[in-house]
Short mmCIF file of C-alpha atoms and ligand atoms in Angstrom, two decimals:
data_model
loop_
_atom_site.label_atom_id
_atom_site.label_comp_id
_atom_site.label_asym_id
_atom_site.label_seq_id
_atom_site.Cartn_x
_atom_site.Cartn_y
_atom_site.Cartn_z
CA MET B 1 7.89 23.65 -4.73
CA PHE B 2 5.42 24.62 -2.10
CA TYR B 3 1.73 24.45 -2.71
CA GLY B 4 0.47 26.23 0.40
CA GLN B 5 -2.22 25.09 2.76
CA VAL B 6 -4.66 22.79 1.02
CA GLU B 7 -8.21 23.24 2.18
CA GLY B 8 -9.40 20.35 4.30
CA THR B 9 -5.94 19.24 5.37
CA SER B 10 -4.56 19.42 8.90
CA PHE B 11 -2.66 17.48 11.52
CA GLU B 12 -4.89 16.38 14.39
CA ILE B 13 -3.20 15.45 17.65
CA ILE B 14 -5.20 12.83 19.55
CA ASP B 15 -2.40 11.76 21.90
CA GLU B 16 0.37 14.22 22.63
CA SER B 17 2.97 11.70 21.43
CA PHE B 18 1.77 12.47 17.89
CA GLY B 19 3.17 15.99 18.24
CA GLU B 20 6.74 14.76 17.92
CA THR B 21 6.09 13.10 14.56
CA PHE B 22 5.67 16.21 12.45
CA VAL B 23 6.97 19.74 12.08
CA GLY B 24 4.47 22.32 13.30
CA HIS B 25 4.65 24.58 10.29
CA ALA B 26 4.84 21.80 7.72
CA ARG B 27 1.85 21.59 5.41
CA VAL B 28 0.09 18.89 3.48
CA GLU B 29 0.68 19.50 -0.20
CA ARG B 30 -1.48 18.41 -3.09
CA LEU B 31 1.06 17.43 -5.72
CA TRP B 32 -1.31 16.54 -8.51
CA THR B 33 -4.96 15.81 -9.21
CA GLY B 34 -6.75 14.20 -12.15
CA ALA B 35 -6.95 10.50 -11.31
CA ARG B 36 -10.07 8.42 -10.69
CA TRP B 37 -8.83 6.12 -7.93
CA SER B 38 -5.23 6.53 -6.88
CA GLU B 39 -3.46 3.62 -5.20
CA GLY B 40 -0.15 1.85 -4.82
CA PRO B 41 2.47 4.61 -4.35
CA VAL B 42 6.10 3.45 -4.54
CA TRP B 43 9.22 5.59 -4.24
CA PHE B 44 12.29 5.16 -6.47
CA ALA B 45 15.12 6.84 -4.60
CA ALA B 46 17.73 6.52 -7.36
CA GLY B 47 15.54 8.35 -9.87
CA ARG B 48 13.81 10.60 -7.33
CA TYR B 49 10.37 9.76 -8.61
CA LEU B 50 7.19 8.16 -7.38
CA VAL B 51 5.00 5.79 -9.35
CA TRP B 52 1.39 5.13 -8.42
CA SER B 53 -1.66 3.46 -9.91
CA ASP B 54 -4.77 5.16 -11.28
CA ILE B 55 -6.79 1.96 -11.29
CA PRO B 56 -10.00 2.81 -13.25
CA ASN B 57 -8.01 4.79 -15.82
CA ASN B 58 -5.88 1.70 -16.40
CA ARG B 59 -2.61 3.56 -16.03
CA GLN B 60 0.33 4.18 -13.76
CA MET B 61 1.43 7.74 -13.15
CA ARG B 62 4.88 9.11 -12.33
CA TRP B 63 5.54 12.16 -10.16
CA ASP B 64 9.03 13.51 -10.80
CA GLY B 65 10.64 14.76 -7.59
CA THR B 66 13.16 16.89 -9.49
CA ASP B 67 10.59 19.28 -10.96
CA GLY B 68 7.18 18.17 -9.71
CA SER B 69 5.93 17.19 -13.14
CA VAL B 70 3.56 14.28 -13.58
CA SER B 71 3.33 12.01 -16.59
CA VAL B 72 1.87 8.66 -17.55
CA PHE B 73 4.38 5.96 -16.67
CA ARG B 74 2.54 2.95 -18.12
CA GLU B 75 -0.72 2.57 -20.01
CA PRO B 76 -2.41 0.17 -20.07
CA SER B 77 -1.42 -1.02 -16.63
CA ASN B 78 -3.87 -3.92 -16.48
CA ASN B 79 -5.64 -1.91 -13.76
CA SER B 80 -2.64 -2.19 -11.48
CA ASN B 81 -3.19 -1.58 -7.78
CA GLY B 82 -0.43 -1.97 -5.16
CA ASN B 83 3.20 -1.48 -6.16
CA THR B 84 6.43 -1.92 -4.28
CA ILE B 85 10.17 -2.07 -4.90
CA ASP B 86 12.51 -5.00 -4.27
CA ALA B 87 16.03 -4.85 -2.85
CA GLN B 88 17.48 -4.56 -6.35
CA GLY B 89 15.26 -1.56 -7.15
CA ARG B 90 12.81 -3.31 -9.45
CA MET B 91 9.11 -2.52 -9.32
CA ILE B 92 6.69 -5.23 -8.27
CA SER B 93 3.04 -4.61 -9.24
CA CYS B 94 -0.34 -6.13 -8.49
CA GLU B 95 -2.57 -6.20 -11.57
CA HIS B 96 -6.34 -6.54 -11.25
CA PHE B 97 -7.34 -7.09 -14.87
CA SER B 98 -4.66 -9.67 -15.63
CA ARG B 99 -5.03 -11.14 -12.11
CA ARG B 100 -1.32 -11.41 -11.49
CA VAL B 101 1.75 -10.03 -9.75
CA THR B 102 4.56 -8.86 -12.02
CA ARG B 103 8.08 -7.50 -11.83
CA THR B 104 9.41 -4.82 -14.15
CA GLU B 105 12.99 -5.77 -15.04
CA PHE B 106 15.89 -3.39 -15.61
CA ASP B 107 15.38 -3.60 -19.37
CA GLY B 108 11.69 -2.73 -19.00
CA SER B 109 10.40 -6.20 -19.72
CA ILE B 110 7.77 -7.68 -17.45
CA THR B 111 8.09 -10.98 -15.63
CA VAL B 112 5.07 -12.74 -14.16
CA ILE B 113 5.75 -13.53 -10.50
CA ALA B 114 2.41 -15.18 -9.70
CA ASP B 115 -0.88 -15.66 -11.51
CA LYS B 116 -2.19 -18.94 -10.10
CA PHE B 117 -2.52 -20.81 -6.86
CA ASP B 118 -3.09 -24.53 -6.89
CA GLY B 119 -3.79 -24.39 -10.63
CA LYS B 120 -6.49 -21.75 -10.27
CA ARG B 121 -6.29 -18.11 -11.33
CA LEU B 122 -5.77 -15.56 -8.59
CA ASN B 123 -8.66 -13.17 -7.84
CA SER B 124 -7.06 -9.73 -8.22
CA PRO B 125 -3.81 -9.11 -6.32
CA ASN B 126 -4.13 -5.93 -4.28
CA ASP B 127 -1.02 -5.07 -2.34
CA VAL B 128 2.49 -6.46 -2.11
CA VAL B 129 5.66 -6.34 -0.02
CA VAL B 130 9.10 -7.86 -0.43
CA LYS B 131 10.89 -9.45 2.53
CA SER B 132 14.64 -9.12 2.94
CA ASP B 133 15.13 -12.74 1.81
CA GLY B 134 13.62 -11.80 -1.56
CA SER B 135 10.29 -13.51 -0.98
CA ILE B 136 7.24 -11.62 -2.27
CA TRP B 137 4.11 -11.47 -0.10
CA PHE B 138 0.80 -10.27 -1.49
CA THR B 139 -2.91 -10.13 -0.74
CA ASP B 140 -5.58 -11.37 -3.12
CA PRO B 141 -9.05 -10.01 -2.34
CA ASP B 142 -11.68 -9.98 -5.08
CA TYR B 143 -12.15 -6.23 -5.65
CA GLY B 144 -10.78 -6.42 -9.19
CA ILE B 145 -13.24 -9.13 -10.29
CA LEU B 146 -16.36 -7.81 -8.58
CA GLY B 147 -16.96 -5.39 -11.45
CA ASP B 148 -15.48 -3.78 -14.52
CA TYR B 149 -14.52 -0.40 -13.03
CA GLU B 150 -11.24 -1.50 -11.46
CA GLY B 151 -10.61 -4.70 -13.41
CA GLY B 152 -12.81 -7.26 -15.12
CA ARG B 153 -15.92 -8.90 -13.74
CA ALA B 154 -15.36 -12.60 -13.25
CA ASP B 155 -16.01 -15.42 -10.84
CA SER B 156 -13.39 -16.32 -8.31
CA GLU B 157 -11.73 -19.60 -9.25
CA ILE B 158 -10.22 -20.03 -5.80
CA GLY B 159 -13.44 -19.08 -4.03
CA ALA B 160 -11.65 -17.33 -1.17
CA CYS B 161 -9.30 -14.43 -0.51
CA TYR B 162 -5.89 -15.41 0.77
CA VAL B 163 -2.49 -13.94 1.53
CA TYR B 164 0.33 -15.53 -0.44
CA ARG B 165 4.09 -15.89 -0.36
CA VAL B 166 6.20 -16.43 -3.46
CA ASP B 167 9.43 -18.27 -2.77
CA PRO B 168 12.49 -16.44 -4.14
CA ASP B 169 14.25 -19.66 -5.15
CA THR B 170 11.50 -21.96 -6.38
CA ALA B 171 8.83 -19.36 -7.35
CA GLU B 172 6.33 -21.57 -5.55
CA VAL B 173 3.18 -19.73 -4.44
CA THR B 174 1.93 -20.77 -1.01
CA ALA B 175 -1.06 -19.50 0.96
CA VAL B 176 0.22 -18.10 4.26
CA ALA B 177 -3.07 -16.77 5.64
CA THR B 178 -6.50 -18.14 4.78
CA ASP B 179 -8.65 -16.65 7.55
CA PHE B 180 -9.13 -13.11 6.21
CA VAL B 181 -12.33 -11.92 4.54
CA LYS B 182 -10.69 -9.39 2.19
CA PRO B 183 -6.98 -9.11 3.00
CA ASN B 184 -5.68 -5.81 1.72
CA GLY B 185 -2.67 -3.68 2.76
CA LEU B 186 0.29 -5.42 4.38
CA ALA B 187 3.68 -4.50 5.81
CA PHE B 188 6.42 -6.17 7.82
CA SER B 189 7.72 -4.81 11.10
CA ALA B 190 11.30 -3.53 10.82
CA ASP B 191 12.67 -6.78 12.31
CA GLU B 192 10.35 -8.83 10.06
CA ASN B 193 9.12 -10.80 13.07
CA HIS B 194 5.58 -9.64 12.41
CA LEU B 195 3.45 -9.06 9.35
CA PHE B 196 0.64 -6.54 9.67
CA ILE B 197 -2.33 -7.23 7.39
CA ALA B 198 -5.46 -5.13 6.90
CA ASP B 199 -8.84 -6.77 6.40
CA THR B 200 -11.34 -4.61 4.51
CA GLY B 201 -14.15 -7.17 4.51
CA GLY B 202 -16.42 -4.46 5.88
CA SER B 203 -16.48 -2.82 2.46
CA HIS B 204 -19.02 -5.31 1.18
CA ILE B 205 -20.18 -7.25 4.24
CA LYS B 206 -22.26 -5.66 6.96
CA ASN B 207 -20.29 -5.63 10.21
CA GLY B 208 -17.38 -7.20 8.33
CA PRO B 209 -13.81 -6.58 9.48
CA THR B 210 -12.28 -3.10 9.22
CA HIS B 211 -9.09 -3.72 11.09
CA ILE B 212 -5.38 -4.47 10.97
CA ARG B 213 -4.10 -7.71 12.43
CA LYS B 214 -0.60 -8.32 13.73
CA VAL B 215 0.59 -11.75 12.70
CA SER B 216 3.73 -13.48 13.98
CA VAL B 217 6.23 -14.69 11.39
CA ASN B 218 7.42 -18.14 12.39
CA SER B 219 11.12 -18.82 12.92
CA ASP B 220 11.34 -20.42 9.46
CA GLY B 221 10.69 -16.94 8.05
CA LYS B 222 8.23 -18.43 5.58
CA THR B 223 5.04 -19.17 7.48
CA LEU B 224 2.76 -17.24 9.79
CA GLY B 225 1.75 -18.06 13.34
CA GLU B 226 -0.27 -16.32 15.99
CA SER B 227 -2.59 -13.59 14.74
CA LYS B 228 -4.17 -10.92 16.87
CA LEU B 229 -6.22 -7.80 16.38
CA PHE B 230 -3.95 -4.75 16.24
CA ALA B 231 -6.35 -1.87 15.59
CA GLU B 232 -9.95 -1.24 14.54
CA CYS B 233 -10.48 1.55 12.05
CA SER B 234 -12.58 4.37 13.51
CA ASN B 235 -13.38 5.97 10.16
CA GLY B 236 -13.80 3.97 6.97
CA LEU B 237 -11.23 1.29 6.24
CA PHE B 238 -7.55 0.67 6.76
CA ASP B 239 -6.41 -0.06 3.22
CA GLY B 240 -2.68 0.39 2.52
CA PHE B 241 -0.20 1.43 5.23
CA ARG B 242 3.50 1.69 6.11
CA LEU B 243 5.59 1.63 9.29
CA ASP B 244 8.09 4.17 10.54
CA THR B 245 11.33 3.24 12.27
CA ASP B 246 9.77 3.77 15.71
CA GLY B 247 7.13 1.14 15.02
CA ARG B 248 4.22 3.44 14.34
CA ILE B 249 1.81 2.56 11.55
CA TRP B 250 0.71 5.26 9.11
CA SER B 251 -2.45 3.99 7.50
CA SER B 252 -4.99 5.09 4.98
CA ALA B 253 -8.49 5.66 6.37
CA GLY B 254 -11.77 7.29 5.45
CA ASP B 255 -10.83 10.78 6.63
CA GLY B 256 -7.14 10.78 5.78
CA VAL B 257 -4.13 9.10 7.34
CA HIS B 258 -4.34 7.54 10.80
CA CYS B 259 -1.19 7.21 12.89
CA LEU B 260 -1.19 4.24 15.26
CA ASN B 261 1.44 3.78 17.96
CA PRO B 262 3.16 0.38 18.40
CA ASP B 263 0.32 -0.68 20.71
CA GLY B 264 -2.22 0.00 17.96
CA GLU B 265 -3.65 3.13 19.58
CA LEU B 266 -4.73 5.99 17.34
CA ILE B 267 -2.51 8.93 18.32
CA GLY B 268 -3.18 11.35 15.48
CA LYS B 269 -4.46 11.97 11.99
CA ILE B 270 -3.48 13.79 8.85
CA HIS B 271 -6.80 14.99 7.53
CA ILE B 272 -7.16 14.73 3.77
CA PRO B 273 -10.25 16.02 1.94
CA GLU B 274 -10.57 12.81 -0.09
CA LEU B 275 -10.78 9.12 0.72
CA VAL B 276 -7.24 7.80 1.19
CA SER B 277 -6.20 4.41 -0.20
CA ASN B 278 -2.52 4.09 0.57
CA VAL B 279 0.73 5.78 1.62
CA CYS B 280 4.47 5.36 1.22
CA PHE B 281 7.59 7.07 2.53
CA GLY B 282 9.90 8.78 0.09
CA GLU B 283 12.84 11.13 -0.44
CA ALA B 284 16.41 10.14 0.46
CA ARG B 285 15.80 10.02 4.21
CA LEU B 286 12.29 8.56 3.87
CA ASN B 287 10.89 11.45 5.90
CA ARG B 288 8.19 12.44 3.43
CA LEU B 289 4.87 10.63 3.38
CA PHE B 290 3.21 10.33 -0.01
CA ILE B 291 -0.54 9.83 0.17
CA THR B 292 -2.82 8.56 -2.60
CA GLY B 293 -6.28 10.05 -2.08
CA THR B 294 -8.90 9.21 -4.70
CA THR B 295 -8.26 11.81 -7.44
CA SER B 296 -5.04 13.24 -6.04
CA LEU B 297 -1.52 12.68 -4.85
CA TYR B 298 -0.64 14.43 -1.58
CA SER B 299 2.49 14.58 0.55
CA ALA B 300 3.65 15.80 3.92
CA TYR B 301 7.14 16.01 5.38
CA LEU B 302 7.26 14.31 8.77
CA ASP B 303 9.71 14.15 11.65
CA VAL B 304 9.93 10.36 11.35
CA ARG B 305 11.57 8.01 8.87
CA GLY B 306 9.88 5.19 7.09
CA VAL B 307 11.14 1.64 7.35
CA ARG B 308 13.35 1.00 4.36
MG1 MG Y 401 -5.30 -1.89 -1.20
#
Protein backbone atom coordinates (compact mmCIF):
# COMPACT_ATOMS: atom_id res chain seq x y z
CA MET A 1 0.00 0.00 0.00
CA PHE A 2 1.45 3.30 -1.01
CA TYR A 3 -0.58 6.44 -0.93
CA GLY A 4 1.82 8.80 -2.71
CA GLN A 5 2.90 12.22 -1.61
CA VAL A 6 0.30 13.81 0.61
CA GLU A 7 -0.03 17.53 0.09
CA GLY A 8 1.38 19.51 2.96
CA THR A 9 3.72 16.78 4.17
CA SER A 10 7.50 16.90 4.06
CA PHE A 11 10.63 16.23 6.07
CA GLU A 12 12.36 19.44 7.15
CA ILE A 13 16.00 19.19 8.15
CA ILE A 14 16.91 21.83 10.74
CA ASP A 15 20.16 20.21 11.91
CA GLU A 16 21.96 17.91 9.52
CA SER A 17 21.84 15.09 12.09
CA PHE A 18 18.13 14.78 11.25
CA GLY A 19 19.07 13.57 7.78
CA GLU A 20 20.17 10.18 9.09
CA THR A 21 16.79 9.48 10.70
CA PHE A 22 14.75 8.98 7.55
CA VAL A 23 15.00 7.58 4.05
CA GLY A 24 15.18 10.30 1.43
CA HIS A 25 12.52 8.90 -0.86
CA ALA A 26 10.19 7.76 1.90
CA ARG A 27 6.88 9.59 2.02
CA VAL A 28 4.36 10.50 4.65
CA GLU A 29 1.22 8.49 4.02
CA ARG A 30 -2.31 9.35 5.03
CA LEU A 31 -3.74 5.99 6.04
CA TRP A 32 -7.25 7.09 6.84
CA THR A 33 -9.35 10.17 7.48
CA GLY A 34 -12.78 10.68 9.02
CA ALA A 35 -12.17 11.27 12.72
CA ARG A 36 -12.87 14.41 14.72
CA TRP A 37 -9.89 14.41 17.09
CA SER A 38 -7.49 11.51 16.77
CA GLU A 39 -5.30 10.60 19.74
CA GLY A 40 -3.68 7.75 21.59
CA PRO A 41 -2.16 5.48 18.91
CA VAL A 42 -0.92 2.09 20.15
CA TRP A 43 0.63 -0.69 18.08
CA PHE A 44 -0.21 -4.38 18.57
CA ALA A 45 2.66 -6.28 16.98
CA ALA A 46 1.15 -9.76 17.33
CA GLY A 47 -1.99 -8.78 15.42
CA ARG A 48 -0.29 -6.22 13.16
CA TYR A 49 -2.85 -3.56 13.90
CA LEU A 50 -3.01 -0.12 15.44
CA VAL A 51 -5.73 1.16 17.74
CA TRP A 52 -6.32 4.85 18.31
CA SER A 53 -8.92 7.09 19.90
CA ASP A 54 -11.38 9.37 18.11
CA ILE A 55 -12.25 11.28 21.25
CA PRO A 56 -15.30 13.44 20.30
CA ASN A 57 -16.84 10.55 18.35
CA ASN A 58 -16.59 8.43 21.48
CA ARG A 59 -14.92 5.53 19.71
CA GLN A 60 -11.65 3.72 19.19
CA MET A 61 -10.59 2.90 15.66
CA ARG A 62 -8.45 0.03 14.38
CA TRP A 63 -6.14 0.22 11.37
CA ASP A 64 -5.32 -3.27 10.10
CA GLY A 65 -1.71 -3.50 8.92
CA THR A 66 -2.42 -6.60 6.83
CA ASP A 67 -4.74 -4.87 4.37
CA GLY A 68 -4.96 -1.22 5.40
CA SER A 69 -8.63 -1.41 6.32
CA VAL A 70 -10.03 0.64 9.17
CA SER A 71 -12.92 -0.30 11.40
CA VAL A 72 -14.44 0.73 14.70
CA PHE A 73 -12.69 -1.17 17.47
CA ARG A 74 -14.81 0.00 20.42
CA GLU A 75 -17.84 2.24 20.70
CA PRO A 76 -18.61 3.81 23.06
CA SER A 77 -15.08 4.29 24.31
CA ASN A 78 -15.97 6.66 27.15
CA ASN A 79 -14.14 9.32 25.13
CA SER A 80 -10.85 7.47 25.50
CA ASN A 81 -7.66 9.43 24.92
CA GLY A 82 -4.18 7.93 25.40
CA ASN A 83 -3.65 4.20 24.99
CA THR A 84 -0.65 1.98 25.52
CA ILE A 85 0.25 -1.68 25.77
CA ASP A 86 1.70 -3.53 28.75
CA ALA A 87 4.40 -6.21 28.70
CA GLN A 88 1.76 -8.93 28.41
CA GLY A 89 0.21 -7.26 25.35
CA ARG A 90 -2.91 -5.89 27.02
CA MET A 91 -4.24 -2.46 26.14
CA ILE A 92 -4.28 0.24 28.80
CA SER A 93 -6.60 3.18 28.08
CA CYS A 94 -7.28 6.61 29.53
CA GLU A 95 -10.99 7.45 29.51
CA HIS A 96 -12.19 11.04 29.77
CA PHE A 97 -15.92 10.54 30.25
CA SER A 98 -15.62 7.82 32.89
CA ARG A 99 -12.56 9.58 34.39
CA ARG A 100 -10.52 6.42 34.75
CA VAL A 101 -7.68 4.26 33.46
CA THR A 102 -8.63 0.77 32.34
CA ARG A 103 -7.04 -2.41 31.07
CA THR A 104 -8.59 -4.60 28.40
CA GLU A 105 -8.02 -8.22 29.42
CA PHE A 106 -7.35 -11.16 27.11
CA ASP A 107 -11.01 -12.17 27.27
CA GLY A 108 -12.11 -8.65 26.31
CA SER A 109 -13.34 -7.69 29.75
CA ILE A 110 -12.33 -4.35 31.18
CA THR A 111 -10.59 -3.87 34.51
CA VAL A 112 -10.47 -0.47 36.21
CA ILE A 113 -6.86 0.36 37.06
CA ALA A 114 -7.48 3.78 38.63
CA ASP A 115 -10.45 6.09 39.02
CA LYS A 116 -9.74 7.91 42.27
CA PHE A 117 -6.92 9.53 44.17
CA ASP A 118 -7.25 10.11 47.87
CA GLY A 119 -10.96 9.27 47.67
CA LYS A 120 -11.65 11.84 44.97
CA ARG A 121 -12.47 11.17 41.33
CA LEU A 122 -9.70 11.74 38.82
CA ASN A 123 -10.10 14.65 36.37
CA SER A 124 -9.76 12.96 32.96
CA PRO A 125 -6.71 10.71 32.45
CA ASN A 126 -4.91 11.76 29.28
CA ASP A 127 -1.88 9.65 28.52
CA VAL A 128 -0.31 6.55 29.99
CA VAL A 129 2.87 4.46 29.97
CA VAL A 130 3.82 1.17 31.56
CA LYS A 131 7.22 0.73 33.23
CA SER A 132 9.09 -2.56 33.00
CA ASP A 133 8.17 -3.39 36.62
CA GLY A 134 4.50 -3.36 35.61
CA SER A 135 3.68 -0.04 37.25
CA ILE A 136 1.33 2.22 35.27
CA TRP A 137 2.08 5.95 35.06
CA PHE A 138 -0.48 8.41 33.77
CA THR A 139 -1.25 12.12 33.55
CA ASP A 140 -4.52 13.65 34.70
CA PRO A 141 -5.15 17.12 33.26
CA ASP A 142 -8.70 18.44 33.13
CA TYR A 143 -9.35 18.58 29.37
CA GLY A 144 -12.06 15.93 29.55
CA ILE A 145 -14.09 17.80 32.20
CA LEU A 146 -13.73 21.32 30.82
CA GLY A 147 -16.55 20.69 28.35
CA ASP A 148 -18.75 18.09 26.75
CA TYR A 149 -16.95 17.73 23.40
CA GLU A 150 -14.23 15.37 24.60
CA GLY A 151 -15.83 14.07 27.80
CA GLY A 152 -18.32 15.46 30.28
CA ARG A 153 -18.32 18.89 31.87
CA ALA A 154 -17.71 18.64 35.58
CA ASP A 155 -15.81 20.24 38.41
CA SER A 156 -12.47 18.85 39.40
CA GLU A 157 -12.73 17.02 42.71
CA ILE A 158 -8.98 17.00 43.21
CA GLY A 159 -8.61 20.64 42.20
CA ALA A 160 -5.24 20.10 40.52
CA CYS A 161 -3.65 18.15 37.69
CA TYR A 162 -1.15 15.54 38.77
CA VAL A 163 0.93 12.70 37.38
CA TYR A 164 0.20 9.36 39.03
CA ARG A 165 1.76 5.94 39.48
CA VAL A 166 -0.26 2.79 40.04
CA ASP A 167 1.61 0.13 41.96
CA PRO A 168 1.60 -3.25 40.19
CA ASP A 169 1.30 -5.22 43.44
CA THR A 170 -0.95 -3.13 45.66
CA ALA A 171 -2.86 -1.11 42.99
CA GLU A 172 -2.23 1.94 45.15
CA VAL A 173 -2.42 5.23 43.25
CA THR A 174 0.21 7.76 44.29
CA ALA A 175 0.86 11.27 42.97
CA VAL A 176 4.42 11.36 41.64
CA ALA A 177 4.42 14.91 40.24
CA THR A 178 2.24 17.75 41.52
CA ASP A 179 3.96 20.78 40.00
CA PHE A 180 2.61 20.63 36.44
CA VAL A 181 -0.17 22.89 35.16
CA LYS A 182 -1.62 20.40 32.64
CA PRO A 183 0.59 17.31 32.46
CA ASN A 184 -0.01 15.56 29.18
CA GLY A 185 2.18 13.16 27.14
CA LEU A 186 4.80 11.12 28.97
CA ALA A 187 7.48 8.55 28.15
CA PHE A 188 10.37 6.86 29.90
CA SER A 189 13.92 6.95 28.61
CA ALA A 190 15.11 3.53 27.41
CA ASP A 191 16.96 2.91 30.71
CA GLU A 192 13.93 4.19 32.68
CA ASN A 193 16.18 6.55 34.64
CA HIS A 194 14.19 9.52 33.39
CA LEU A 195 10.55 10.25 32.74
CA PHE A 196 9.78 12.91 30.15
CA ILE A 197 6.50 14.74 30.74
CA ALA A 198 4.85 17.39 28.56
CA ASP A 199 3.02 20.32 30.12
CA THR A 200 0.34 21.83 27.87
CA GLY A 201 -0.82 24.46 30.36
CA GLY A 202 -0.41 27.04 27.61
CA SER A 203 -3.55 25.71 25.93
CA HIS A 204 -5.77 27.58 28.35
CA ILE A 205 -3.46 29.89 30.30
CA LYS A 206 -1.75 32.85 28.68
CA ASN A 207 2.02 32.32 28.73
CA GLY A 208 1.40 28.93 30.35
CA PRO A 209 3.88 26.10 29.83
CA THR A 210 4.32 24.54 26.39
CA HIS A 211 7.29 22.35 27.11
CA ILE A 212 8.63 18.91 27.94
CA ARG A 213 10.42 18.38 31.23
CA LYS A 214 12.99 15.69 31.93
CA VAL A 215 12.44 14.25 35.39
CA SER A 216 14.82 11.90 37.20
CA VAL A 217 13.42 8.61 38.45
CA ASN A 218 14.74 7.97 41.94
CA SER A 219 16.68 4.80 42.71
CA ASP A 220 13.55 3.26 44.28
CA GLY A 221 12.07 3.23 40.77
CA LYS A 222 8.80 4.54 42.17
CA THR A 223 9.27 8.23 42.86
CA LEU A 224 10.52 11.20 40.89
CA GLY A 225 13.37 13.55 41.73
CA GLU A 226 15.03 16.43 39.97
CA SER A 227 13.02 18.02 37.17
CA LYS A 228 14.41 20.26 34.48
CA LEU A 229 13.20 21.89 31.31
CA PHE A 230 14.03 19.69 28.31
CA ALA A 231 12.54 21.59 25.36
CA GLU A 232 10.16 24.47 24.64
CA CYS A 233 7.72 23.91 21.81
CA SER A 234 8.29 26.37 18.96
CA ASN A 235 4.92 25.75 17.30
CA GLY A 236 1.79 24.90 19.26
CA LEU A 237 2.08 22.31 22.00
CA PHE A 238 4.01 19.14 22.71
CA ASP A 239 1.19 16.71 23.44
CA GLY A 240 2.03 13.00 23.07
CA PHE A 241 5.52 11.78 22.12
CA ARG A 242 7.80 8.73 21.95
CA LEU A 243 11.54 8.06 22.10
CA ASP A 244 13.73 6.22 19.63
CA THR A 245 16.58 3.94 20.66
CA ASP A 246 19.13 6.73 20.12
CA GLY A 247 17.41 8.93 22.68
CA ARG A 248 15.67 11.29 20.30
CA ILE A 249 12.14 12.41 21.10
CA TRP A 250 9.52 12.41 18.35
CA SER A 251 6.77 14.70 19.52
CA SER A 252 3.46 16.01 18.34
CA ALA A 253 3.37 19.77 17.70
CA GLY A 254 1.25 22.38 15.97
CA ASP A 255 2.78 21.92 12.52
CA GLY A 256 3.46 18.20 12.60
CA VAL A 257 6.05 16.08 14.37
CA HIS A 258 9.11 17.67 15.97
CA CYS A 259 12.27 15.61 16.39
CA LEU A 260 14.39 16.60 19.39
CA ASN A 261 17.90 15.27 19.93
CA PRO A 262 18.92 13.93 23.38
CA ASP A 263 19.90 17.47 24.39
CA GLY A 264 16.38 18.70 23.63
CA GLU A 265 17.37 20.59 20.47
CA LEU A 266 14.93 20.65 17.56
CA ILE A 267 16.77 18.95 14.69
CA GLY A 268 13.94 18.39 12.23
CA LYS A 269 10.25 18.17 11.54
CA ILE A 270 7.79 15.99 9.72
CA HIS A 271 5.28 18.50 8.43
CA ILE A 272 1.68 17.35 8.64
CA PRO A 273 -1.20 19.44 7.26
CA GLU A 274 -3.25 18.99 10.44
CA LEU A 275 -2.66 19.57 14.13
CA VAL A 276 -0.86 16.52 15.54
CA SER A 277 -1.78 15.08 18.94
CA ASN A 278 0.37 12.01 19.35
CA VAL A 279 2.65 9.42 17.75
CA CYS A 280 3.76 5.83 18.26
CA PHE A 281 6.23 3.45 16.64
CA GLY A 282 4.93 0.34 14.96
CA GLU A 283 5.66 -2.62 12.68
CA ALA A 284 7.88 -5.52 13.76
CA ARG A 285 11.07 -3.47 13.90
CA LEU A 286 9.35 -0.36 15.28
CA ASN A 287 10.71 1.67 12.37
CA ARG A 288 7.39 3.16 11.29
CA LEU A 289 6.00 6.22 13.02
CA PHE A 290 2.23 6.42 13.25
CA ILE A 291 0.90 9.93 13.66
CA THR A 292 -2.57 10.96 14.85
CA GLY A 293 -3.44 14.31 13.28
CA THR A 294 -6.90 15.70 14.02
CA THR A 295 -9.11 13.98 11.42
CA SER A 296 -6.52 11.54 10.07
CA LEU A 297 -4.04 8.79 10.73
CA TYR A 298 -0.66 9.25 9.04
CA SER A 299 2.53 7.22 8.99
CA ALA A 300 6.11 7.46 7.83
CA TYR A 301 8.84 4.83 7.71
CA LEU A 302 11.96 6.10 9.45
CA ASP A 303 15.58 4.98 9.71
CA VAL A 304 15.32 4.74 13.49
CA ARG A 305 13.64 2.30 15.86
CA GLY A 306 11.28 3.19 18.62
CA VAL A 307 11.95 2.20 22.20
CA ARG A 308 10.07 -1.00 22.87
MG1 LIG B 1 -2.46 13.98 25.25
